[in-house]
Coordinates of C-alpha atoms in Angstrom, one line a residue:
M1 CA 67.3 95.8 145.1
E2 CA 70.8 96.7 146.4
G3 CA 72.4 95.6 143.2
Q4 CA 69.9 97.6 141.1
S5 CA 70.4 100.7 143.2
K6 CA 74.1 100.4 142.7
E7 CA 73.7 100.1 139.0
M8 CA 71.5 103.2 138.9
A9 CA 74.1 105.0 141.0
D10 CA 76.9 103.9 138.7
N11 CA 75.0 105.5 135.8
S12 CA 73.9 108.7 137.6
F13 CA 76.7 110.6 135.8
Y14 CA 75.6 109.4 132.5
V15 CA 71.9 110.3 133.2
E16 CA 72.9 113.8 134.4
H17 CA 74.9 114.7 131.3
Q18 CA 73.1 112.7 128.6
P19 CA 70.6 114.8 126.6
E20 CA 68.8 111.8 125.2
G21 CA 66.0 110.5 127.3
Y22 CA 65.1 114.0 128.6
D23 CA 62.9 116.8 127.2
N24 CA 63.8 120.5 127.2
G25 CA 62.7 120.9 130.8
G26 CA 65.0 118.1 132.1
I27 CA 62.2 115.7 132.9
R28 CA 63.1 112.0 132.7
K29 CA 61.3 110.1 129.9
N30 CA 61.8 107.0 127.9
L31 CA 64.6 105.5 130.1
D32 CA 65.7 101.9 130.5
D33 CA 66.1 100.1 133.8
D34 CA 69.7 101.4 134.0
G35 CA 68.8 105.1 133.6
R36 CA 70.0 105.3 130.1
A37 CA 68.0 106.4 127.0
K38 CA 65.6 103.6 126.0
R39 CA 67.2 101.2 123.6
T40 CA 65.2 100.6 120.4
G41 CA 67.3 98.0 118.5
T42 CA 65.9 94.8 117.2
W43 CA 67.4 91.5 116.0
V44 CA 67.1 93.0 112.4
T45 CA 69.3 96.0 113.3
A46 CA 71.7 93.8 115.2
S47 CA 71.9 91.5 112.2
S48 CA 72.8 94.5 110.0
H49 CA 75.5 95.4 112.4
I50 CA 76.9 91.9 112.3
I51 CA 76.8 91.6 108.5
T52 CA 78.5 95.0 108.3
A53 CA 81.2 93.9 110.7
V54 CA 81.7 90.4 109.2
I55 CA 81.4 90.8 105.5
G56 CA 84.3 93.0 104.6
S57 CA 85.8 93.3 101.1
G58 CA 87.8 90.3 102.1
V59 CA 84.9 88.2 101.0
L60 CA 86.1 88.7 97.5
S61 CA 89.5 87.2 98.5
L62 CA 88.0 83.9 99.5
A63 CA 88.4 82.5 96.0
W64 CA 92.2 82.9 96.6
A65 CA 91.8 81.1 100.0
I66 CA 89.9 78.2 98.4
A67 CA 92.5 78.1 95.7
Q68 CA 95.2 77.4 98.3
L69 CA 93.1 74.8 100.1
G70 CA 91.3 73.1 97.3
W71 CA 87.7 71.8 96.8
L72 CA 88.0 69.4 99.7
A73 CA 89.5 71.4 102.6
G74 CA 88.3 74.9 101.6
P75 CA 84.5 74.5 102.1
I76 CA 85.0 72.2 105.1
I77 CA 87.2 74.7 106.9
M78 CA 84.8 77.6 106.0
M79 CA 81.8 75.7 107.4
S80 CA 83.7 74.6 110.5
F81 CA 84.5 78.2 111.4
S82 CA 80.9 79.3 110.9
F83 CA 79.7 76.7 113.4
I84 CA 82.5 77.7 115.9
T85 CA 81.7 81.4 115.6
L86 CA 77.9 80.8 116.0
F87 CA 78.5 78.6 119.0
T88 CA 80.8 81.0 120.9
S89 CA 78.5 83.9 119.9
T90 CA 75.6 82.3 121.7
L91 CA 77.8 81.8 124.8
L92 CA 78.8 85.4 124.7
A93 CA 75.3 86.7 124.2
D94 CA 74.4 85.2 127.6
C95 CA 77.1 87.3 129.2
Y96 CA 75.5 90.7 128.5
R97 CA 73.7 90.5 131.9
S98 CA 75.2 89.1 135.0
P99 CA 74.6 87.0 137.0
N100 CA 71.3 86.2 135.3
P101 CA 71.3 86.5 131.5
V102 CA 67.8 88.0 131.5
T103 CA 67.4 90.1 134.7
G104 CA 71.0 90.7 135.8
K105 CA 73.1 93.8 135.7
R106 CA 74.0 95.0 132.2
N107 CA 77.6 94.7 130.9
Y108 CA 78.0 97.5 128.4
T109 CA 81.3 96.3 126.9
Y110 CA 83.2 93.1 126.3
M111 CA 85.6 94.1 129.2
D112 CA 82.6 94.6 131.5
A113 CA 81.4 91.1 130.7
V114 CA 84.8 89.6 131.4
R115 CA 85.1 91.7 134.6
A116 CA 81.7 90.4 135.9
N117 CA 82.3 86.7 135.0
L118 CA 86.1 86.2 135.4
G119 CA 87.7 89.3 136.9
G120 CA 91.4 89.6 137.7
R121 CA 94.1 90.3 135.1
K122 CA 91.9 88.7 132.5
V123 CA 90.0 92.0 132.2
Q124 CA 93.2 93.8 131.2
L125 CA 94.2 91.1 128.8
C126 CA 90.7 91.2 127.2
G127 CA 91.0 95.0 126.8
L128 CA 94.4 94.8 125.3
A129 CA 93.3 92.2 122.7
Q130 CA 90.0 93.9 121.9
Y131 CA 91.1 97.5 121.5
T132 CA 94.4 96.7 119.7
N133 CA 92.4 94.7 117.2
L134 CA 89.8 97.4 116.8
V135 CA 92.4 100.0 116.1
G136 CA 94.1 97.7 113.6
I137 CA 90.8 97.0 111.8
T138 CA 90.1 100.7 111.4
I139 CA 93.6 101.2 109.8
G140 CA 93.1 98.2 107.6
Y141 CA 89.7 99.4 106.4
T142 CA 91.2 102.8 105.5
I143 CA 93.7 101.0 103.3
T144 CA 91.1 98.6 101.8
A145 CA 88.6 101.3 101.0
S146 CA 91.3 103.4 99.3
I147 CA 92.2 100.4 97.2
S148 CA 88.6 100.1 96.0
M149 CA 88.5 103.8 95.2
V150 CA 91.7 103.5 93.2
A151 CA 90.3 100.4 91.4
V152 CA 87.6 102.6 90.0
K153 CA 90.1 105.0 88.4
R154 CA 92.3 102.1 87.2
S155 CA 89.2 100.3 85.7
D156 CA 88.4 103.4 83.7
C157 CA 92.1 103.7 82.7
F158 CA 92.2 100.1 81.5
H159 CA 89.0 100.6 79.5
K160 CA 90.3 103.7 77.8
H161 CA 94.0 102.7 77.2
G162 CA 93.9 98.9 77.2
H163 CA 94.8 96.2 79.7
H164 CA 98.5 96.3 79.0
V165 CA 98.9 99.8 80.5
R166 CA 100.2 99.9 84.0
C167 CA 97.7 102.6 85.2
Q168 CA 99.6 103.1 88.6
I169 CA 97.7 105.4 90.9
S170 CA 98.6 106.5 94.5
N171 CA 96.3 105.4 97.3
N172 CA 97.1 108.4 99.5
P173 CA 94.6 111.0 98.2
Y174 CA 91.8 108.4 98.6
M175 CA 92.9 107.6 102.1
I176 CA 92.6 111.3 102.9
I177 CA 89.1 111.4 101.3
F178 CA 88.1 108.4 103.3
G179 CA 89.4 110.0 106.5
C180 CA 87.5 113.2 105.9
I181 CA 84.3 111.2 105.5
Q182 CA 85.0 109.4 108.8
I183 CA 85.7 112.7 110.6
L184 CA 82.1 113.7 109.8
L185 CA 80.5 110.3 110.6
S186 CA 82.5 109.9 113.8
Q187 CA 80.4 112.7 115.3
I188 CA 77.5 110.2 115.4
P189 CA 77.2 110.1 119.2
N190 CA 77.0 106.3 119.8
F191 CA 76.2 102.9 118.6
H192 CA 72.5 103.5 119.1
K193 CA 72.4 106.1 116.3
L194 CA 74.3 103.9 113.9
S195 CA 71.6 101.6 112.7
W196 CA 70.8 103.4 109.4
L197 CA 74.5 103.4 108.5
S198 CA 74.9 99.7 109.2
I199 CA 71.8 98.9 107.2
L200 CA 73.2 100.9 104.2
A201 CA 76.6 99.2 104.6
A202 CA 74.9 95.7 104.7
V203 CA 73.0 96.4 101.5
M204 CA 76.3 97.5 99.8
S205 CA 78.0 94.3 100.9
F206 CA 75.2 92.2 99.3
A207 CA 75.5 94.3 96.2
Y208 CA 79.2 93.9 95.5
A209 CA 79.3 90.2 96.7
S210 CA 76.4 89.5 94.3
I211 CA 78.2 91.3 91.5
G212 CA 81.4 89.3 92.2
V213 CA 79.4 86.0 92.1
G214 CA 77.5 87.1 89.0
L215 CA 80.7 87.9 87.1
S216 CA 82.2 84.6 88.2
I217 CA 79.2 82.7 86.9
A218 CA 79.4 84.5 83.6
K219 CA 83.0 83.6 83.3
V220 CA 82.3 79.9 84.0
A221 CA 79.3 80.0 81.6
S222 CA 81.4 81.5 78.8
G223 CA 83.3 78.2 78.5
A224 CA 86.6 79.3 80.2
H225 CA 88.1 76.3 81.9
A226 CA 90.3 77.1 84.8
R227 CA 92.4 74.5 86.5
T228 CA 91.0 73.4 89.9
T229 CA 92.0 70.5 92.1
L230 CA 90.9 68.8 95.3
T231 CA 94.0 70.0 97.2
G232 CA 94.4 73.5 95.7
V233 CA 97.6 74.9 94.2
T234 CA 100.0 72.1 93.3
V235 CA 103.5 71.9 94.7
G236 CA 106.1 71.8 92.0
V237 CA 103.8 73.2 89.4
E238 CA 102.4 76.5 90.7
V239 CA 104.2 76.9 94.0
S240 CA 107.1 75.5 95.9
A241 CA 106.6 73.3 99.0
E242 CA 107.5 76.3 101.3
Q243 CA 105.1 78.6 99.5
K244 CA 102.3 76.0 99.8
V245 CA 102.7 75.8 103.6
W246 CA 102.7 79.6 104.1
R247 CA 99.8 80.1 101.7
T248 CA 97.8 77.4 103.5
F249 CA 98.4 79.1 106.8
Q250 CA 97.4 82.4 105.5
A251 CA 94.2 81.0 103.8
I252 CA 93.1 79.3 107.1
G253 CA 93.7 82.6 108.8
D254 CA 91.7 84.6 106.2
I255 CA 88.7 82.3 106.7
A256 CA 88.9 82.2 110.5
F257 CA 89.2 85.9 110.9
S258 CA 86.5 86.7 108.3
Y259 CA 83.9 85.4 110.8
A260 CA 85.1 87.3 113.8
F261 CA 82.8 90.0 115.1
S262 CA 83.1 89.1 118.9
T263 CA 85.1 92.4 119.4
V264 CA 81.9 94.3 119.0
L265 CA 79.2 91.7 119.9
V266 CA 78.5 93.0 123.4
E267 CA 78.4 96.6 122.2
I268 CA 75.9 95.6 119.5
Q269 CA 73.8 93.7 122.0
D270 CA 73.7 96.9 124.1
T271 CA 71.6 98.5 121.4
L272 CA 68.8 96.0 121.7
K273 CA 65.5 96.8 123.4
Q274 CA 64.7 94.9 126.6
N275 CA 61.7 93.0 125.4
P276 CA 62.2 90.3 124.2
P277 CA 65.3 89.6 126.3
E278 CA 68.5 90.9 124.8
N279 CA 70.2 87.5 124.8
K280 CA 67.4 85.9 122.8
S281 CA 67.4 88.7 120.2
M282 CA 71.2 88.6 120.0
K283 CA 71.2 84.8 119.4
R284 CA 68.6 85.2 116.7
A285 CA 70.7 88.0 115.1
S286 CA 73.9 86.0 115.3
F287 CA 72.3 83.1 113.6
A288 CA 70.8 85.3 110.8
G289 CA 74.0 87.2 110.4
I290 CA 76.4 84.2 110.3
A291 CA 74.0 82.1 108.1
T292 CA 73.8 85.0 105.6
T293 CA 77.6 85.6 105.5
T294 CA 78.4 81.9 105.2
A295 CA 76.1 81.6 102.2
F296 CA 77.8 84.6 100.5
Y297 CA 81.3 83.2 101.5
L298 CA 80.6 79.9 100.0
L299 CA 79.2 81.5 96.8
C300 CA 82.1 83.9 96.4
G301 CA 84.8 81.4 97.4
C302 CA 83.6 78.4 95.5
I303 CA 82.2 80.0 92.3
G304 CA 85.2 82.4 92.3
Y305 CA 87.5 79.4 92.4
A306 CA 85.6 77.7 89.6
A307 CA 86.0 80.8 87.5
F308 CA 89.7 81.5 88.1
G309 CA 91.1 78.1 89.4
N310 CA 94.4 78.0 91.1
D311 CA 95.3 81.4 89.6
A312 CA 92.6 83.2 91.5
P313 CA 93.6 86.8 92.4
G314 CA 93.7 88.1 95.9
N315 CA 90.6 90.1 95.2
F316 CA 88.9 89.6 91.9
L317 CA 87.3 93.1 91.8
T318 CA 90.2 95.3 93.0
G319 CA 92.8 92.8 91.7
F320 CA 91.2 92.9 88.2
G321 CA 90.1 89.4 87.8
F322 CA 87.5 91.1 85.7
Y323 CA 87.9 94.1 83.4
E324 CA 84.5 94.2 81.7
P325 CA 81.9 95.4 81.9
F326 CA 84.0 98.2 83.4
W327 CA 80.9 100.2 84.7
L328 CA 79.7 97.2 86.7
V329 CA 83.2 96.6 88.1
D330 CA 83.3 100.3 89.0
F331 CA 79.9 100.1 90.7
A332 CA 81.0 97.0 92.7
N333 CA 84.1 98.9 94.0
I334 CA 82.0 101.9 94.9
C335 CA 79.8 99.6 96.9
I336 CA 82.9 98.2 98.7
A337 CA 84.0 101.7 99.6
V338 CA 80.6 102.7 100.9
H339 CA 80.4 99.4 102.9
L340 CA 83.7 100.0 104.5
I341 CA 82.7 103.6 105.4
G342 CA 80.0 102.1 107.6
A343 CA 82.1 99.2 108.8
Y344 CA 84.8 101.6 110.1
Q345 CA 82.2 103.2 112.4
V346 CA 81.0 99.8 113.7
F347 CA 84.5 99.0 114.9
A348 CA 85.5 102.6 115.9
Q349 CA 82.5 103.3 118.1
P350 CA 83.6 101.0 121.0
I351 CA 87.0 102.8 121.0
F352 CA 85.3 106.2 121.1
N353 CA 83.0 105.1 123.9
F354 CA 85.8 103.6 126.0
V355 CA 87.9 106.8 125.9
E356 CA 85.0 109.1 126.5
T357 CA 83.7 107.1 129.4
K358 CA 87.1 107.1 131.1
C359 CA 87.4 110.9 130.6
Q360 CA 84.0 111.5 132.1
K361 CA 84.8 109.4 135.2
H362 CA 88.2 111.1 135.7
W363 CA 87.1 114.7 135.1
P364 CA 83.4 114.8 135.9
D365 CA 83.5 118.6 136.4
N366 CA 85.3 119.5 133.3
K367 CA 82.9 121.5 131.1
L368 CA 84.9 120.7 127.9
I369 CA 84.3 117.0 128.5
T370 CA 80.7 117.1 129.8
S371 CA 79.0 120.1 128.1
E372 CA 76.6 119.4 125.3
H373 CA 75.8 122.3 123.0
A374 CA 72.4 122.1 121.2
I375 CA 72.7 123.0 117.5
S376 CA 69.6 123.1 115.3
I377 CA 70.3 121.5 111.9
P378 CA 67.7 121.9 109.1
Y379 CA 66.0 118.6 108.1
Y380 CA 67.7 116.8 111.0
G381 CA 66.6 118.5 114.2
V382 CA 68.7 119.2 117.3
Y383 CA 72.3 117.9 117.4
Y384 CA 74.2 117.9 120.6
L385 CA 77.8 118.9 120.0
N386 CA 80.5 117.9 122.5
L387 CA 83.9 119.6 122.1
C388 CA 85.8 116.7 123.6
R389 CA 84.1 114.3 121.3
L390 CA 84.8 116.5 118.3
V391 CA 88.5 116.9 119.1
W392 CA 89.2 113.4 120.2
R393 CA 87.4 111.5 117.4
T394 CA 88.9 113.8 114.8
A395 CA 92.4 113.2 116.1
F396 CA 91.8 109.4 116.1
V397 CA 90.6 109.4 112.5
V398 CA 93.6 111.5 111.5
L399 CA 96.0 109.2 113.3
T400 CA 94.6 106.0 111.6
S401 CA 94.7 107.7 108.2
V402 CA 98.3 108.7 108.6
L403 CA 99.3 105.2 109.8
A404 CA 97.5 103.8 106.8
M405 CA 99.5 106.0 104.4
L406 CA 102.7 105.3 106.3
L407 CA 102.2 101.5 106.2
P408 CA 100.4 100.7 102.9
F409 CA 101.0 96.9 103.5
F410 CA 99.3 97.1 106.9
N411 CA 97.0 94.2 106.0
N412 CA 99.9 92.0 107.0
F413 CA 100.0 93.7 110.4
L414 CA 96.2 93.3 110.6
G415 CA 96.5 89.6 109.9
L416 CA 98.9 89.4 112.8
L417 CA 96.7 91.4 115.1
G418 CA 93.8 89.2 114.1
A419 CA 95.8 86.0 114.8
I420 CA 96.6 87.4 118.3
S421 CA 93.0 88.4 119.0
F422 CA 90.9 85.7 117.3
W423 CA 91.5 83.0 119.9
P424 CA 91.0 85.1 123.1
L425 CA 88.1 87.2 121.9
T426 CA 86.1 84.7 119.7
V427 CA 86.8 81.5 121.6
Y428 CA 88.7 81.6 124.9
F429 CA 86.8 84.3 126.9
P430 CA 83.3 83.1 125.8
I431 CA 84.1 79.5 126.8
E432 CA 85.8 80.5 130.1
M433 CA 82.8 82.8 131.0
Y434 CA 80.4 80.0 130.2
I435 CA 82.3 77.5 132.3
A436 CA 82.4 80.0 135.2
R437 CA 78.7 81.0 134.9
A438 CA 77.4 77.4 134.6
N439 CA 79.8 76.0 137.2
I440 CA 81.0 73.3 134.9
P441 CA 83.1 70.7 136.9
K442 CA 86.7 70.5 136.0
F443 CA 87.5 67.4 133.9
S444 CA 83.9 66.6 133.2
S445 CA 83.0 65.6 129.7
T446 CA 81.6 69.1 128.9
W447 CA 84.7 70.8 130.3
I448 CA 87.0 68.5 128.3
W449 CA 85.4 69.1 124.9
L450 CA 85.2 72.9 125.5
K451 CA 88.9 72.9 126.4
I452 CA 89.7 70.8 123.3
L453 CA 87.8 73.4 121.1
S454 CA 89.6 76.3 122.8
W455 CA 93.1 74.8 122.3
S456 CA 92.4 73.8 118.7
C457 CA 91.5 77.3 117.9
L458 CA 94.6 78.5 119.7
T459 CA 96.6 76.3 117.3
V460 CA 94.9 78.0 114.3
S461 CA 95.8 81.4 115.7
L462 CA 99.4 80.5 116.1
V463 CA 99.6 79.0 112.6
S464 CA 97.9 82.0 111.0
G465 CA 100.1 84.3 113.0
A466 CA 103.2 82.6 111.5
G467 CA 101.8 83.0 108.0
S468 CA 101.2 86.8 108.7
V469 CA 104.7 87.2 110.0
E470 CA 106.1 85.7 106.8
G471 CA 104.0 88.0 104.7
L472 CA 105.1 91.0 106.8
I473 CA 108.8 90.1 106.4
H474 CA 108.2 89.9 102.6
S475 CA 106.5 93.3 102.5
L476 CA 109.3 95.0 104.5
R477 CA 111.8 94.1 101.8
T478 CA 110.3 96.7 99.5
Y479 CA 109.1 99.1 102.1
K480 CA 108.8 102.8 101.2
P481 CA 107.1 105.2 103.7
F482 CA 104.0 106.8 102.2
G483 CA 104.6 104.9 98.9
T484 CA 102.2 103.3 96.6
P485 CA 102.1 99.5 97.3
E486 CA 103.3 97.2 94.7
E487 CA 100.7 95.1 92.8

C-alpha cells in the first residue's frame, strides 16, 4: 500500500495538469491505477508500433547486405538476429513493472526500468545511449524520406528523358517539406494518440516492401540471370580484399540494427491496457512484429539478391534497380515517405516526453509549461494546446531538419550511433535486468550463456562500428555543407 501511495503521489502533478481522464467539471474518470488516463492499447496496436519502428526503408537495402554475405551467411545471420531480438524483447517486457512484472510499479521509460532494476550510473549510460540514438534516427529518417521524395521526381525524369540522363535533384526542399509535416504531427500529445499513424505507416511498409518483392520476382521471371554465390561478392573479381571486409562489417551491422526497436519498447508497452497484463500483450506483440518483419526481410533480401545478384544496389527503389513501370516505382517511394513520416513520430515521442516531463518537474508553477488551452477543431473535437509543447517540439523538428541538410551523408553517423547503442539497449540492459530480477547466481550455467550472448553481440557492435567509421571517412572526402549527396 505504501508503494502504491507513493506512485500515486509521484503522478499527482500529471493528474492535476492532464486534461485527459477528466470531464469539463474536473471530475476524475477513466483513470488507470497510477492516476493517468486509462490506456487503451492492445497487442495489435503495439504490433503496428513495432512494425513501424522496425521496418524502415532500409528493408530495401537488405538485397545489398545479402550480396555482401552470400546465400549461406546472409539468411543465417538474419534469422539469428531475429531470434536474439525476440528473446531480449521478452526479457525487457517483464521490466515494465517492478518488482512484480504484473502488479508492480510502472516504469514509463527505458531509463525508469533500468533505474528500478539496476540503478547507479547505469541509468545515465542508458539515457545517453537511448536518446542519442533516438535523435540520430530522426535525422536519418529525414534524410531517407527526402531521398524517396526525390526518387519520385527522378523516376519521372528518367521516364521522360531516358535512363542516360543524370536527373540530379537537390534533397533540401524535400527535407523542408518533411520537416513542415513533422511540425504539425509533433503536436500529437503523446504515444497514446499515435496508434492511427502507426497503423497507417505499417500498411505503407507492407505496400512498398511488397512492391519491391513483386518487381524482383518479375525480374527473375523475365529470364535475367544475375550472378549470385554462396559467399557473396567475390574478392579479386568485384571487390578487393579490403572492400570485402568493410562491406561484410557494414552488412552485418545493417541486419543487426534493422531489428532494433528496444529504444522505444517500454514506451510502446506503456500504451497497453492493464487487462490482460501488459507484459503478456507486449510479448505477443513482439512475436507478431518480429515474425512479420523477418518474413519481409527474407523476401526482400533473398529475392532481391536473386534479381540483382552481386551488383545489387543499396536500395533498389530509390537506387533505381527498377525504372519501369515508373508509376509503380513512384507509388512505392511515396509509401516509403509516408511510412517514415509515421516512424519519425514513433522515435521522437520519447524525446518529447522526456524533456516535457523534466520541465514540469523543475517548473511546476510556470503557466507557459503547465497551461492547456482548449481549442475546438471542426470534425476533430477539443484539442488542448500547450505553448511549451508547441515551441519545444517545433524547435526540435527544425534542428533535425537543418542537421539533415547540413550532413546529407548522416546515414554513416547513424550507423555509428546504432553500433554504439545496439549492444547496450537491445542486449546488455535486458539481460542484466533479467539477471538482477531473477537473482541468477554468478557463474551458473544460465549466467554463463547469457554473458556469452551479451559479449558476442558486443563484438558485432564493435565490428559494425568499424565499418561505419570507414564509410564516414570516405564520405568526408567529398563533403560539401548543404550539398546534394553524390550517387
